[in-house]
Amino acid sequence: VQLQASGGGLVQSGDALRLSCEAYGRSFRSYALAWFRQGPGKEREFVALISWNGGYTRYTDSVEGRFTISRDNAKNAVYLQMNSLKPDDTAVYYCAAPSGANYGGGYGPENYDFWGQGTLVTVSS
């Protein structure tokens, strides 16, 4: 099983980026999917979560209204549209998927068994 994240880069404050994450090796269409991030010298933190059918989404307060998580179950993929980026958004972004009976994921990294390799987002001021 592999999660492959892409789309990071160097942008200026106020710019937008769209991250993508495609899963290979198994289907996650029955599971919630999430994005986490880890900034320099910081712990890995929850960013956004989307339910299996996209009907429920949840964001950390600092990105609410600026980021949008979405998914395409036909492509076994999850996306993160990031608008109005700020320097504080600078981090390595990871997509994550749970397994077993944990269909709903959760807000802590301990709830996830599969992780993408991370994609670096750098926002300059």
CSV table of C-alpha atoms in Angstrom, one decimal:
chain,number,residue,atom,x,y,z
A,1,VAL,CA,0.0,0.0,0.0
A,2,GLN,CA,1.4,3.4,-1.0
A,3,LEU,CA,0.1,6.9,-0.6
A,4,GLN,CA,1.8,9.3,-3.0
A,5,ALA,CA,1.5,13.0,-2.2
A,6,SER,CA,2.3,15.8,-4.6
A,7,GLY,CA,1.7,19.5,-5.3
A,8,GLY,CA,3.9,21.3,-2.8
A,9,GLY,CA,6.2,24.1,-3.6
A,10,LEU,CA,7.5,27.6,-2.8
A,11,VAL,CA,4.9,30.3,-3.0
A,12,GLN,CA,4.4,33.8,-1.7
A,13,SER,CA,2.0,34.9,1.1
A,14,GLY,CA,-1.5,35.0,-0.3
A,15,ASP,CA,-0.9,32.5,-3.1
A,16,ALA,CA,-2.7,29.2,-3.5
A,17,LEU,CA,-1.6,25.6,-3.9
A,18,ARG,CA,-3.5,22.3,-4.5
A,19,LEU,CA,-2.1,19.2,-2.9
A,20,SER,CA,-3.0,15.7,-4.3
A,21,CYS,CA,-2.6,12.3,-2.8
A,22,GLU,CA,-3.3,9.1,-4.6
A,23,ALA,CA,-3.5,5.7,-3.0
A,24,TYR,CA,-2.1,2.5,-4.6
A,25,GLY,CA,-2.5,-1.1,-3.4
A,26,ARG,CA,-5.9,-0.9,-1.8
A,27,SER,CA,-9.1,1.1,-1.9
A,28,PHE,CA,-9.9,3.6,0.8
A,29,ARG,CA,-13.3,4.5,-0.5
A,30,SER,CA,-14.9,3.3,2.7
A,31,TYR,CA,-12.6,5.3,5.0
A,32,ALA,CA,-12.2,8.8,6.1
A,33,LEU,CA,-9.0,10.5,4.8
A,34,ALA,CA,-7.0,13.2,6.3
A,35,TRP,CA,-4.2,15.7,5.9
A,36,PHE,CA,-1.6,16.5,8.6
A,37,ARG,CA,1.4,18.8,8.5
A,38,GLN,CA,4.6,19.2,10.4
A,39,GLY,CA,6.3,22.6,10.5
A,40,PRO,CA,10.0,23.2,11.4
A,41,GLY,CA,10.5,22.3,15.0
A,42,LYS,CA,6.9,21.4,15.6
A,43,GLU,CA,4.8,18.3,16.2
A,44,ARG,CA,2.8,16.8,13.4
A,45,GLU,CA,-0.7,18.4,13.6
A,46,PHE,CA,-4.1,17.7,12.1
A,47,VAL,CA,-5.1,19.9,9.2
A,48,ALA,CA,-8.3,18.5,7.6
A,49,LEU,CA,-10.4,15.4,7.4
A,50,ILE,CA,-13.1,14.2,5.0
A,51,SER,CA,-15.6,11.3,5.5
A,52,TRP,CA,-15.8,8.4,3.1
A,53,ASN,CA,-18.5,10.0,0.9
A,54,GLY,CA,-17.3,13.6,1.3
A,55,GLY,CA,-20.4,14.5,3.3
A,56,TYR,CA,-18.5,15.6,6.4
A,57,THR,CA,-15.3,17.7,6.6
A,58,ARG,CA,-13.4,19.1,9.5
A,59,TYR,CA,-10.6,21.6,9.7
A,60,THR,CA,-8.2,22.9,12.3
A,61,ASP,CA,-9.1,26.4,13.3
A,62,SER,CA,-6.1,28.0,11.7
A,63,VAL,CA,-7.0,26.9,8.2
A,64,GLU,CA,-10.8,27.1,8.4
A,65,GLY,CA,-12.2,29.1,5.5
A,66,ARG,CA,-8.9,29.0,3.6
A,67,PHE,CA,-8.3,25.3,2.9
A,68,THR,CA,-10.8,22.8,1.3
A,69,ILE,CA,-10.4,19.1,1.5
A,70,SER,CA,-12.0,16.9,-1.2
A,71,ARG,CA,-11.8,13.4,-2.6
A,72,ASP,CA,-12.4,11.3,-5.7
A,73,ASN,CA,-13.2,7.7,-4.8
A,74,ALA,CA,-13.0,6.7,-8.4
A,75,LYS,CA,-9.4,7.8,-8.4
A,76,ASN,CA,-8.7,6.7,-4.8
A,77,ALA,CA,-7.4,10.2,-4.2
A,78,VAL,CA,-7.7,13.0,-1.7
A,79,TYR,CA,-6.9,16.7,-2.3
A,80,LEU,CA,-6.2,19.8,-0.3
A,81,GLN,CA,-6.9,23.2,-1.9
A,82,MET,CA,-5.0,25.8,0.0
A,83,ASN,CA,-5.9,29.5,-0.5
A,84,SER,CA,-4.6,32.7,1.0
A,85,LEU,CA,-1.4,30.9,2.2
A,86,LYS,CA,0.5,32.4,5.1
A,87,PRO,CA,4.1,31.9,6.3
A,88,ASP,CA,2.8,29.9,9.2
A,89,ASP,CA,1.4,27.3,6.8
A,90,THR,CA,5.0,26.4,5.9
A,91,ALA,CA,5.3,22.7,6.6
A,92,VAL,CA,5.6,19.2,5.2
A,93,TYR,CA,2.1,18.0,4.4
A,94,TYR,CA,1.1,14.4,4.8
A,95,CYS,CA,-1.9,12.6,3.6
A,96,ALA,CA,-3.1,9.7,5.9
A,97,ALA,CA,-5.5,6.8,5.8
A,98,PRO,CA,-6.8,4.6,8.6
A,99,SER,CA,-7.4,0.8,8.3
A,100,GLY,CA,-9.3,-2.0,10.0
A,101,ALA,CA,-12.5,-1.0,11.7
A,102,ASN,CA,-11.4,2.7,12.1
A,103,TYR,CA,-13.5,3.9,9.2
A,104,GLY,CA,-13.9,7.4,10.6
A,105,GLY,CA,-10.2,8.3,11.1
A,106,GLY,CA,-9.8,10.9,13.8
A,107,TYR,CA,-7.9,14.0,14.7
A,108,GLY,CA,-4.8,12.5,16.0
A,109,PRO,CA,-2.0,10.9,14.0
A,110,GLU,CA,-2.3,7.7,16.1
A,111,ASN,CA,-5.5,7.0,14.3
A,112,TYR,CA,-3.8,6.5,10.9
A,113,ASP,CA,-1.9,3.5,9.6
A,114,PHE,CA,-0.9,4.6,6.1
A,115,TRP,CA,1.0,7.8,5.4
A,116,GLY,CA,2.2,9.6,2.3
A,117,GLN,CA,5.8,10.5,1.9
A,118,GLY,CA,5.1,14.2,2.5
A,119,THR,CA,5.2,17.2,0.2
A,120,LEU,CA,6.9,20.4,1.3
A,121,VAL,CA,5.0,23.7,1.2
A,122,THR,CA,7.0,26.8,1.8
A,123,VAL,CA,5.3,30.2,2.0
A,124,SER,CA,7.5,33.3,1.9
A,125,SER,CA,6.4,36.6,3.3
